[in-house]
Short mmCIF file of C-alpha atoms in Angstrom, two decimals:
data_model
loop_
_atom_site.label_atom_id
_atom_site.label_comp_id
_atom_site.label_asym_id
_atom_site.label_seq_id
_atom_site.Cartn_x
_atom_site.Cartn_y
_atom_site.Cartn_z
CA MET A 1 -12.10 24.39 -16.93
CA ARG A 2 -13.76 25.21 -20.26
CA HIS A 3 -11.87 28.43 -20.76
CA VAL A 4 -8.23 28.54 -19.71
CA ASN A 5 -6.53 31.28 -21.70
CA TRP A 6 -8.11 34.23 -19.66
CA PHE A 7 -5.96 33.46 -16.83
CA ALA A 8 -2.79 33.78 -18.99
CA GLY A 9 -3.28 37.62 -19.25
CA LEU A 10 -3.18 38.10 -15.55
CA VAL A 11 -0.42 38.39 -13.16
CA VAL A 12 -1.69 37.03 -9.81
CA VAL A 13 -0.26 38.22 -6.61
CA LEU A 14 -2.03 36.72 -3.71
CA ILE A 15 -1.18 38.47 -0.56
CA CYS A 16 -2.14 36.42 2.43
CA ALA A 17 -0.64 34.51 5.15
CA GLY A 18 0.29 31.32 3.28
CA GLY A 19 0.60 32.34 -0.37
CA LEU A 20 -1.13 30.18 -2.98
CA ASN A 21 -1.59 29.17 -6.66
CA ALA A 22 1.95 28.71 -8.31
CA GLN A 23 3.68 29.20 -5.16
CA GLY A 24 1.41 26.92 -3.07
CA THR A 25 1.38 24.35 -5.80
CA ASP A 26 5.30 24.23 -5.79
CA VAL A 27 5.33 23.83 -2.04
CA GLN A 28 2.95 20.86 -2.34
CA ARG A 29 4.99 19.38 -5.28
CA LEU A 30 8.04 19.61 -3.33
CA ASP A 31 6.65 17.93 -0.34
CA ARG A 32 5.22 14.92 -2.53
CA ALA A 33 8.59 14.68 -4.46
CA LEU A 34 10.71 14.50 -1.29
CA ARG A 35 8.39 12.02 0.26
CA GLN A 36 9.02 9.74 -2.67
CA ALA A 37 12.75 10.52 -2.88
CA GLU A 38 13.34 9.97 0.89
CA GLN A 39 11.90 6.47 1.04
CA HIS A 40 14.12 3.97 2.95
CA TYR A 41 14.54 0.91 3.43
CA GLN A 42 8.60 -15.06 21.89
CA MET A 43 8.97 -16.84 24.36
CA LEU A 44 7.19 -17.05 27.65
CA THR A 45 8.31 -14.54 30.33
CA ASN A 46 9.87 -15.93 33.51
CA PRO A 47 7.62 -14.42 36.21
CA SER A 48 10.62 -14.22 38.62
CA LEU A 49 12.30 -11.65 36.25
CA SER A 50 12.10 -8.01 37.34
CA LEU A 51 10.80 -5.43 34.98
CA GLY A 52 14.22 -4.25 34.04
CA GLU A 53 15.28 -7.84 33.10
CA ARG A 54 11.97 -8.29 31.05
CA ALA A 55 12.40 -4.85 29.11
CA LEU A 56 14.22 -4.41 25.99
CA LEU A 57 15.60 -0.77 25.38
CA ASP A 58 16.73 0.11 21.92
CA TYR A 59 17.95 3.43 20.87
CA GLY A 60 19.97 5.06 18.07
CA GLY A 61 19.85 7.78 15.38
CA LEU A 62 20.33 8.75 11.73
CA ALA A 63 22.30 11.66 10.19
CA GLU A 64 21.56 12.45 6.62
CA PHE A 65 22.78 15.15 4.29
CA SER A 66 20.86 15.59 0.93
CA PHE A 67 20.94 17.75 -2.10
CA ALA A 68 17.82 18.44 -4.31
CA ALA A 69 17.27 20.52 -7.51
CA ILE A 70 13.66 20.76 -8.81
CA ASP A 71 12.33 22.70 -11.84
CA ASP A 72 8.93 24.45 -11.38
CA ALA A 73 6.22 24.94 -14.02
CA ASN A 74 8.05 28.15 -15.24
CA GLN A 75 11.36 26.27 -15.70
CA ALA A 76 13.11 27.91 -12.78
CA THR A 77 15.35 25.64 -10.91
CA HIS A 78 15.32 25.59 -7.17
CA ILE A 79 18.17 24.38 -5.08
CA LEU A 80 17.75 22.77 -1.64
CA ARG A 81 20.23 21.28 0.79
CA GLN A 82 18.91 19.30 3.80
CA THR A 83 20.50 18.18 6.95
CA ASP A 84 18.44 15.77 8.82
CA VAL A 85 19.23 14.29 12.17
CA GLN A 86 16.99 11.61 13.92
CA LEU A 87 17.32 10.25 17.33
CA PHE A 88 15.09 7.52 18.61
CA GLY A 89 14.39 5.37 21.61
CA ARG A 90 12.10 2.28 21.92
CA LEU A 91 11.31 0.54 25.12
CA ASN A 92 9.71 -3.04 24.78
CA ILE A 93 8.25 -4.94 27.84
CA ASP A 94 7.21 -8.50 27.27
CA ASP A 95 6.54 -7.77 23.55
CA ALA A 96 3.22 -6.43 24.91
CA HIS A 97 3.97 -2.92 25.85
CA GLU A 98 5.99 -0.71 23.46
CA PHE A 99 6.99 3.02 23.94
CA PHE A 100 8.62 4.83 21.02
CA GLY A 101 9.85 8.45 20.58
CA ARG A 102 11.76 10.12 17.94
CA LEU A 103 13.46 13.70 17.60
CA ARG A 104 14.00 15.14 14.27
CA PHE A 105 16.17 18.03 13.41
CA ASN A 106 15.69 18.88 9.77
CA TYR A 107 17.12 22.12 8.37
CA GLN A 108 16.51 23.24 4.88
CA ASP A 109 19.00 25.51 3.21
CA PHE A 110 17.82 27.02 -0.08
CA ASN A 111 19.84 29.12 -2.61
CA ASP A 112 19.05 32.72 -2.32
CA GLY A 113 15.50 33.29 -3.67
CA ASP A 114 14.84 29.65 -4.26
CA SER A 115 12.57 28.93 -1.26
CA PHE A 116 9.04 27.89 -2.52
CA ASP A 117 7.08 29.58 0.43
CA GLY A 118 9.25 32.71 0.59
CA ARG A 119 10.39 31.99 4.18
CA GLY A 120 14.01 31.14 3.11
CA ASP A 121 16.14 28.71 5.25
CA GLU A 122 14.65 27.37 8.27
CA LEU A 123 14.61 24.47 10.86
CA GLU A 124 11.40 22.49 10.30
CA ARG A 125 8.92 21.86 13.05
CA PRO A 126 8.10 19.84 15.02
CA LEU A 127 11.23 18.54 16.67
CA GLY A 128 9.36 15.66 18.34
CA ASP A 129 7.73 14.11 15.23
CA ARG A 130 6.84 10.57 16.63
CA TYR A 131 5.88 9.38 20.05
CA TRP A 132 3.44 6.75 21.00
CA TYR A 133 2.46 3.91 23.16
CA ARG A 134 1.17 0.51 22.00
CA PHE A 135 -0.62 -2.35 24.00
CA ASP A 136 -0.98 -5.82 22.56
CA LEU A 137 -3.29 -8.20 24.51
CA ARG A 138 -2.44 -11.49 23.01
CA ARG A 139 1.38 -10.87 23.67
CA ALA A 140 0.47 -9.80 27.25
CA VAL A 141 -1.49 -12.96 27.97
CA GLU A 142 1.47 -15.06 26.44
CA ALA A 143 4.04 -13.36 28.70
CA THR A 144 1.97 -13.52 31.94
CA GLU A 145 -0.06 -16.92 31.49
CA GLY A 146 1.97 -18.90 28.95
CA ARG A 147 -1.06 -19.62 26.57
CA ARG A 148 -1.99 -18.07 23.23
CA ILE A 149 -5.34 -16.64 22.67
CA ASP A 150 -6.96 -16.67 19.18
CA ASP A 151 -8.56 -13.26 19.39
CA ASN A 152 -6.70 -10.23 20.20
CA ILE A 153 -7.08 -6.43 20.87
CA THR A 154 -4.47 -3.70 20.25
CA LEU A 155 -4.30 -0.08 21.17
CA THR A 156 -1.90 2.60 19.90
CA VAL A 157 -1.96 6.17 21.25
CA GLY A 158 0.26 9.11 20.46
CA ARG A 159 1.70 11.12 17.60
CA GLN A 160 2.03 8.40 14.74
CA TYR A 161 1.91 7.87 11.07
CA ILE A 162 -1.49 6.63 9.77
CA ALA A 163 -1.71 4.95 6.22
CA TRP A 164 -5.45 3.87 5.87
CA GLY A 165 -6.22 1.20 3.38
CA ASN A 166 -4.21 1.76 0.26
CA GLU A 167 -3.36 5.32 1.27
CA LEU A 168 -5.76 7.00 -1.21
CA ALA A 169 -7.93 8.59 1.41
CA LEU A 170 -5.44 9.19 4.34
CA SER A 171 -1.59 8.96 4.65
CA LEU A 172 -0.47 11.46 7.27
CA PRO A 173 1.17 11.95 10.73
CA LEU A 174 -1.58 12.35 13.31
CA TYR A 175 -2.23 12.84 17.03
CA ALA A 176 -4.37 9.64 17.10
CA ALA A 177 -5.79 6.76 19.04
CA THR A 178 -5.95 3.64 16.92
CA GLY A 179 -7.01 0.17 17.65
CA THR A 180 -7.81 -3.33 16.29
CA VAL A 181 -10.12 -6.04 17.42
CA GLU A 182 -9.44 -9.64 15.98
CA LEU A 183 -12.14 -12.15 16.18
CA GLY A 184 -11.63 -15.43 14.24
CA GLY A 185 -10.74 -14.38 10.63
CA PHE A 186 -11.93 -10.85 10.85
CA GLU A 187 -10.19 -7.56 12.06
CA MET A 188 -12.13 -4.35 12.90
CA GLN A 189 -9.77 -1.37 13.05
CA TRP A 190 -10.81 2.19 14.37
CA LEU A 191 -9.26 5.64 14.24
CA ALA A 192 -9.77 9.03 15.97
CA GLY A 193 -7.06 11.61 15.27
CA PHE A 194 -6.15 15.17 14.57
CA THR A 195 -3.55 16.88 12.39
CA PRO A 196 -0.51 18.23 14.31
CA GLY A 197 -0.07 21.99 14.30
CA HIS A 198 3.09 21.48 12.03
CA GLY A 199 4.32 18.75 9.83
CA VAL A 200 1.17 18.63 7.34
CA VAL A 201 0.82 20.21 4.02
CA ASP A 202 -2.78 20.72 3.28
CA PHE A 203 -4.23 20.03 -0.19
CA ASP A 204 -5.70 23.54 -0.40
CA SER A 205 -2.86 25.89 -1.09
CA SER A 206 -5.21 28.86 -1.06
CA ARG A 207 -5.89 28.60 2.62
CA PRO A 208 -3.74 30.73 4.88
CA ASN A 209 -0.87 28.90 6.44
CA PHE A 210 -1.61 25.73 4.52
CA ASP A 211 1.84 24.45 4.91
CA ARG A 212 2.31 24.95 8.59
CA ASP A 213 -0.95 25.20 10.50
CA THR A 214 -3.65 22.56 9.62
CA LYS A 215 -6.46 21.63 11.81
CA ARG A 216 -8.49 18.76 10.59
CA GLY A 217 -9.88 15.69 12.47
CA PHE A 218 -10.22 12.04 11.26
CA PHE A 219 -12.71 9.41 12.40
CA GLY A 220 -13.02 6.01 10.88
CA GLY A 221 -13.61 2.31 10.98
CA LYS A 222 -12.26 -0.32 8.84
CA PHE A 223 -13.48 -4.07 8.52
CA THR A 224 -10.94 -6.71 6.98
CA CYS A 225 -11.47 -10.42 6.32
CA ASN A 226 -8.44 -12.49 7.07
CA ALA A 227 -10.20 -15.77 6.81
CA LEU A 228 -8.96 -16.31 3.15
CA ASP A 229 -5.50 -17.51 2.63
CA ASP A 230 -4.55 -15.48 -0.52
CA HIS A 231 -6.97 -12.46 -0.35
CA HIS A 232 -7.80 -10.03 2.30
CA PRO A 233 -10.77 -7.91 1.29
CA TYR A 234 -11.68 -4.85 3.20
CA ALA A 235 -14.14 -2.00 3.50
CA TYR A 236 -13.99 1.35 5.56
CA VAL A 237 -15.53 4.61 6.34
CA LEU A 238 -13.36 7.71 7.17
CA HIS A 239 -14.78 10.90 8.03
CA GLN A 240 -12.65 14.11 7.86
CA ARG A 241 -13.81 17.17 9.71
CA ASP A 242 -12.42 20.69 8.93
CA TYR A 243 -11.58 22.66 11.94
CA ASN A 244 -9.43 25.38 10.28
CA ASP A 245 -12.54 27.83 10.32
CA GLU A 246 -10.70 30.76 8.96
CA SER A 247 -11.41 33.37 6.32
CA THR A 248 -9.21 35.84 4.48
CA VAL A 249 -9.01 38.59 1.98
CA LEU A 250 -7.07 37.65 -1.21
CA VAL A 251 -5.60 40.54 -3.16
CA LEU A 252 -5.73 40.03 -7.02
CA THR A 253 -3.45 42.28 -9.04
CA LEU A 254 -4.14 42.63 -12.71
CA SER A 255 -1.24 43.20 -15.26
CA GLN A 256 -2.61 46.47 -16.70
CA THR A 257 -1.49 50.12 -16.74
CA PRO A 258 -1.99 51.40 -14.10
CA LEU A 259 -2.17 48.25 -11.90
CA ILE A 260 -5.66 47.29 -10.85
CA THR A 261 -6.29 45.31 -7.61
CA ARG A 262 -9.27 43.38 -6.55
CA ASN A 263 -10.10 42.34 -2.91
CA ILE A 264 -11.57 38.77 -2.89
CA PRO A 265 -13.11 37.97 0.59
CA THR A 266 -12.72 34.11 0.85
CA ALA A 267 -14.08 31.69 3.38
CA TYR A 268 -12.98 27.98 3.76
CA GLN A 269 -14.80 24.77 4.74
CA TYR A 270 -14.16 21.14 3.49
CA ASP A 271 -15.87 18.38 5.26
CA SER A 272 -15.61 14.97 3.51
CA THR A 273 -16.51 11.30 4.03
CA TYR A 274 -14.53 8.52 2.26
CA ILE A 275 -16.19 5.07 1.67
CA GLY A 276 -13.57 2.54 0.57
CA PHE A 277 -13.63 -1.01 -0.87
CA GLY A 278 -10.39 -2.80 -1.52
CA SER A 279 -8.29 -6.12 -1.30
CA ASP A 280 -4.81 -7.16 -1.45
CA GLY A 281 -3.20 -10.57 -1.77
CA VAL A 282 -1.59 -13.08 -4.14
CA LEU A 283 -3.09 -14.02 -7.45
CA LEU A 284 -0.35 -16.45 -8.58
CA PRO A 285 2.92 -17.59 -7.12
CA ARG A 286 5.23 -14.41 -7.14
CA LEU A 287 2.26 -12.29 -8.31
CA ALA A 288 0.85 -9.99 -5.67
CA TYR A 289 -1.96 -7.44 -6.17
CA SER A 290 -3.71 -4.61 -4.30
CA ALA A 291 -6.89 -2.70 -5.46
CA GLU A 292 -9.01 -0.14 -3.79
CA PHE A 293 -11.94 2.17 -4.91
CA VAL A 294 -12.93 5.13 -2.95
CA TYR A 295 -16.21 7.16 -3.10
CA GLU A 296 -16.06 10.60 -1.53
CA THR A 297 -19.01 12.61 -0.38
CA GLY A 298 -19.53 15.63 2.01
CA ASP A 299 -19.46 19.34 1.65
CA SER A 300 -17.00 21.88 0.21
CA MET A 301 -17.04 25.71 0.18
CA SER A 302 -17.53 27.12 -3.39
CA THR A 303 -15.00 29.51 -5.02
CA SER A 304 -14.77 33.19 -3.87
CA LEU A 305 -13.71 34.24 -7.40
CA GLU A 306 -16.40 34.72 -10.24
CA PRO A 307 -15.63 31.92 -12.85
CA GLY A 308 -13.89 33.35 -15.81
CA ALA A 309 -13.68 36.84 -14.35
CA THR A 310 -11.49 38.92 -11.87
CA ILE A 311 -14.23 40.02 -9.33
CA PRO A 312 -15.61 38.33 -6.19
CA VAL A 313 -18.19 35.82 -6.88
CA ILE A 314 -21.64 37.38 -7.46
CA LYS A 315 -23.77 34.66 -5.87
CA GLY A 316 -21.50 34.44 -2.82
CA GLN A 317 -19.90 31.27 -1.50
CA HIS A 318 -21.98 28.36 -0.48
CA LEU A 319 -21.38 24.84 0.88
CA GLU A 320 -21.94 22.44 -2.03
CA THR A 321 -22.24 18.69 -2.15
CA ILE A 322 -19.08 16.47 -3.08
CA ASP A 323 -19.68 13.67 -5.26
CA ALA A 324 -16.18 12.15 -6.37
CA TRP A 325 -14.33 8.98 -6.65
CA ALA A 326 -10.85 7.55 -6.90
CA GLY A 327 -9.20 4.16 -7.31
CA LYS A 328 -6.01 2.30 -7.67
CA VAL A 329 -4.97 -1.17 -9.00
CA GLU A 330 -1.34 -2.35 -8.65
CA LEU A 331 0.36 -5.64 -9.61
CA ALA A 332 3.84 -6.76 -8.47
CA TYR A 333 5.77 -9.69 -9.64
CA LEU A 334 8.99 -11.04 -8.15
CA VAL A 335 11.17 -12.46 -10.88
CA PRO A 336 12.57 -15.93 -9.81
CA ASP A 337 16.29 -14.99 -10.02
CA ASP A 338 19.08 -14.21 -7.62
CA ASN A 339 18.85 -10.51 -8.08
CA GLN A 340 15.50 -9.96 -6.43
CA THR A 341 14.17 -8.40 -9.62
CA ARG A 342 10.72 -6.84 -9.08
CA LEU A 343 8.28 -5.73 -11.75
CA GLU A 344 5.15 -3.51 -11.03
CA GLY A 345 2.36 -2.05 -12.90
CA GLU A 346 -0.22 0.38 -11.56
CA VAL A 347 -3.27 2.28 -12.68
CA LEU A 348 -4.40 5.24 -10.57
CA PHE A 349 -7.44 7.49 -11.50
CA ALA A 350 -9.32 10.37 -9.54
CA SER A 351 -12.16 12.35 -10.59
CA GLY A 352 -12.13 15.94 -11.65
CA ASP A 353 -14.70 18.78 -11.69
CA PRO A 354 -15.24 20.76 -15.04
CA ASP A 355 -17.06 23.46 -12.97
CA ARG A 356 -13.82 24.26 -11.17
CA ASP A 357 -12.25 27.28 -12.86
CA LEU A 358 -8.36 27.31 -11.82
CA SER A 359 -7.67 24.53 -9.39
CA THR A 360 -8.78 20.99 -8.70
CA SER A 361 -8.17 21.24 -4.98
CA ASN A 362 -8.25 25.03 -3.90
CA THR A 363 -11.29 27.04 -2.63
CA PHE A 364 -10.11 30.26 -4.65
CA GLY A 365 -10.67 29.25 -8.40
CA GLY A 366 -12.42 26.16 -7.29
CA ASN A 367 -15.95 24.78 -7.50
CA ALA A 368 -18.56 27.20 -8.88
CA PRO A 369 -21.59 28.05 -6.56
CA GLY A 370 -24.70 26.09 -7.08
CA THR A 371 -22.89 23.04 -8.61
CA THR A 372 -21.76 19.72 -7.20
CA ASP A 373 -17.98 19.37 -6.50
CA ARG A 374 -16.94 16.29 -8.42
CA ALA A 375 -13.08 16.69 -7.83
CA PHE A 376 -11.67 13.97 -5.65
CA ASN A 377 -9.53 15.53 -2.87
CA GLY A 378 -8.11 13.18 -0.28
CA PHE A 379 -5.28 13.16 2.19
CA GLY A 380 -3.41 10.14 0.72
CA PHE A 381 -0.09 9.54 -1.10
CA ALA A 382 0.93 7.59 -4.14
CA LYS A 383 3.88 7.39 -6.51
CA THR A 384 3.00 10.40 -8.92
CA GLY A 385 6.32 11.27 -10.16
CA LEU A 386 9.47 12.92 -8.71
CA SER A 387 9.38 15.92 -11.19
CA PHE A 388 5.72 16.36 -11.91
CA ALA A 389 4.48 15.09 -8.45
CA ALA A 390 0.89 15.38 -9.33
CA PRO A 391 -1.94 15.51 -6.73
CA ILE A 392 -4.39 12.67 -6.60
CA SER A 393 -7.22 14.71 -8.13
CA ASN A 394 -8.49 14.87 -11.82
CA LEU A 395 -5.75 12.35 -12.74
CA LEU A 396 -5.40 9.16 -14.87
CA LEU A 397 -1.93 7.58 -14.32
CA PHE A 398 -0.38 4.67 -15.71
CA ARG A 399 2.93 3.58 -14.12
CA ALA A 400 5.34 0.63 -14.87
CA SER A 401 8.38 -0.04 -12.85
CA ALA A 402 11.31 -2.38 -12.40
CA SER A 403 13.92 -2.76 -9.71
CA THR A 404 16.91 -5.27 -9.20
CA PHE A 405 20.01 -5.96 -7.27
CA PRO A 406 22.44 -6.27 -10.31
CA LEU A 407 25.67 -7.14 -8.46
CA ARG A 408 24.64 -9.62 -5.72
CA ASP A 409 27.79 -11.54 -6.36
CA GLN A 410 30.09 -8.57 -5.60
CA LYS A 411 30.77 -8.28 -2.09
CA LEU A 412 31.11 -4.30 -2.19
CA PHE A 413 27.96 -3.99 -4.45
CA ARG A 414 25.82 -6.68 -3.24
CA ASN A 415 23.32 -4.19 -1.48
CA LEU A 416 23.14 -1.79 -4.45
CA GLN A 417 19.63 -1.69 -5.89
CA ILE A 418 18.68 0.29 -9.16
CA GLY A 419 15.36 0.87 -10.60
CA ILE A 420 13.22 2.74 -13.09
CA ASP A 421 9.62 4.21 -13.00
CA LEU A 422 7.72 4.94 -16.31
CA LEU A 423 4.73 7.28 -15.70
CA TRP A 424 2.16 8.40 -18.34
CA PHE A 425 -0.13 11.38 -16.97
CA ASN A 426 -3.49 12.23 -18.23
CA LYS A 427 -6.41 14.18 -16.91
CA PHE A 428 -9.47 12.23 -15.89
CA ASP A 429 -11.73 15.03 -17.27
CA GLY A 430 -10.29 16.96 -20.08
CA TYR A 431 -12.44 20.10 -19.40
CA ALA A 432 -11.47 20.06 -15.57
CA PRO A 433 -8.28 21.82 -14.19
CA ILE A 434 -5.42 20.43 -12.25
CA ASN A 435 -3.30 22.73 -10.18
CA GLU A 436 -1.51 24.51 -13.02
CA PRO A 437 -2.82 25.99 -16.23
CA THR A 438 -3.99 23.48 -18.84
CA THR A 439 -5.71 23.19 -22.03
CA ASN A 440 -8.69 20.84 -22.70
CA ASP A 441 -6.44 18.09 -23.93
CA ARG A 442 -6.21 15.28 -21.55
CA TYR A 443 -2.64 14.23 -22.18
CA LEU A 444 -0.44 15.76 -19.49
CA GLY A 445 2.93 14.20 -20.21
CA PHE A 446 5.32 11.47 -19.67
CA GLU A 447 7.99 11.02 -16.93
CA THR A 448 11.02 8.72 -16.53
CA ASP A 449 12.33 8.36 -12.86
CA LEU A 450 15.71 6.65 -12.07
CA PHE A 451 16.83 5.52 -8.68
CA ALA A 452 19.87 3.88 -7.04
CA ALA A 453 20.08 2.92 -3.37
CA TRP A 454 23.23 1.56 -2.01
CA ARG A 455 23.94 0.41 1.43
CA VAL A 456 27.79 0.72 1.40
CA THR A 457 28.15 -0.64 4.90
CA SER A 458 25.86 -1.45 7.79
CA ASP A 459 25.84 2.19 8.74
CA VAL A 460 26.37 4.14 5.54
CA ALA A 461 23.89 4.26 2.78
CA LEU A 462 23.65 6.31 -0.57
CA ASN A 463 20.30 7.29 -2.24
CA LEU A 464 20.30 8.90 -5.71
CA ARG A 465 17.03 9.93 -7.52
CA TYR A 466 16.50 11.51 -10.93
CA GLY A 467 13.34 12.34 -12.72
CA VAL A 468 12.48 14.09 -15.80
CA PHE A 469 8.94 15.22 -16.92
CA PHE A 470 8.06 15.85 -20.49
CA PRO A 471 4.94 18.09 -20.71
CA GLY A 472 2.18 16.99 -23.12
CA ALA A 473 -0.53 18.87 -25.09
CA GLY A 474 -2.62 19.37 -21.93
CA ILE A 475 0.00 21.50 -20.15
CA ALA A 476 -0.48 25.23 -21.07
CA ALA A 477 3.02 26.36 -19.86
CA ASP A 478 6.31 25.95 -21.22
CA HIS A 479 6.82 22.48 -22.87
CA ASP A 480 10.53 22.11 -21.93
CA PRO A 481 11.35 19.14 -19.86
CA ARG A 482 11.28 19.53 -15.98
CA HIS A 483 14.00 17.95 -14.03
CA PHE A 484 14.34 16.71 -10.39
CA VAL A 485 17.54 15.50 -8.84
CA PHE A 486 18.16 14.14 -5.32
CA ALA A 487 21.26 12.85 -3.83
CA GLY A 488 21.66 11.78 -0.27
CA VAL A 489 24.07 10.10 2.08
CA SER A 490 22.92 8.83 5.54
CA TYR A 491 24.83 7.40 8.60
CA SER A 492 23.07 5.23 11.14
CA PHE A 493 24.20 4.91 14.77
#
């Protein structure tokens, strides 16, 4: 984004099914922030037993009420109250066959005018958010024949949460079939899945219905070496196919007198392949590590808006080659004390594209026609701040964190954990955009996140999160601090 100030003179009103730019970015930011804030904490079968005697049925639920306040890029505070009720059931037979299902009733209650997507209060869909069947061959043989086999095959089918590798390329709920084949010290994993109709927020917020109707397929294989005691290297290939296949006409309204509008016909297509290499394990006693590098290739649709202008792109939209990359290295040290103190350090980076004009991830205002798309855009998840909640694209992030149970000798507070995250944000490419207006300065800002998680009893837990982001020279908007507040209480039954 070599010239950023032209956009400041426009008031952009994009009238389409999903909304985009600032509104879409805020929806994505809220989704990433809430995902971080809501993180929670055989023997041989007797052949004479009946199925009912061999089966284990487990069921229960969770009721949670939470409050969140988040500042957007324009310093407007949005207030959200959530009521979340989850009911689950699990049937396990011989430790070899497992059936799981969960219903979730999540109602979002915004203050008037505070909804990010303009739809106001609503009950989130779907209600059935997890249901799957899992088979384990090794445990089946143990249960029926009384012997243990060295190799193994597992299969899981249904609506499940998939975290691929180190979660840079994929971390989503999918309708999927997954499986593993273990041979000696090696493991081969495969995946074939599709995004559900609801429950996935897409990375391209300029696409119609990006936050409630995403159609993408994922197909991949992963190879892991488990023959080493302290290290587990792996490699994978993951292909993503875009089945959204829609187009729309975006309406651009200029802040002039009289108002002038531009119709911007826009088509969408983003097919990507991720080739990843990584490893996790132990470097020293109490010092664990994980590392991953991902190369992205494929094809992406170029922008529909003429770069640096307010008219439809003159050359028309074309599929252009993707040439991007991302990586993450994380260290975790468990301090030898009675408080389970944990220290972490992380470096996260993802490439950007200076030919993109307004956004590192959207089609509208994205990659210029006739140029390679160098912006990394995956479907993963990482800790990128509660308040800033940056996407994993054109990003260079340094994170340091510490957590501890400070009152382990006090009965009431023995399960109280507190912690802090310190995050330093930079653009990977100073001339490339992120998903809000920036200058060519690479420094985006600094954030401090605090948390306290307290299991008061076996059934009741409290969760408090606070984040404050201090914008740097790279942010073109208001440089006042942005705050995020989250408080939740949950009851398990």
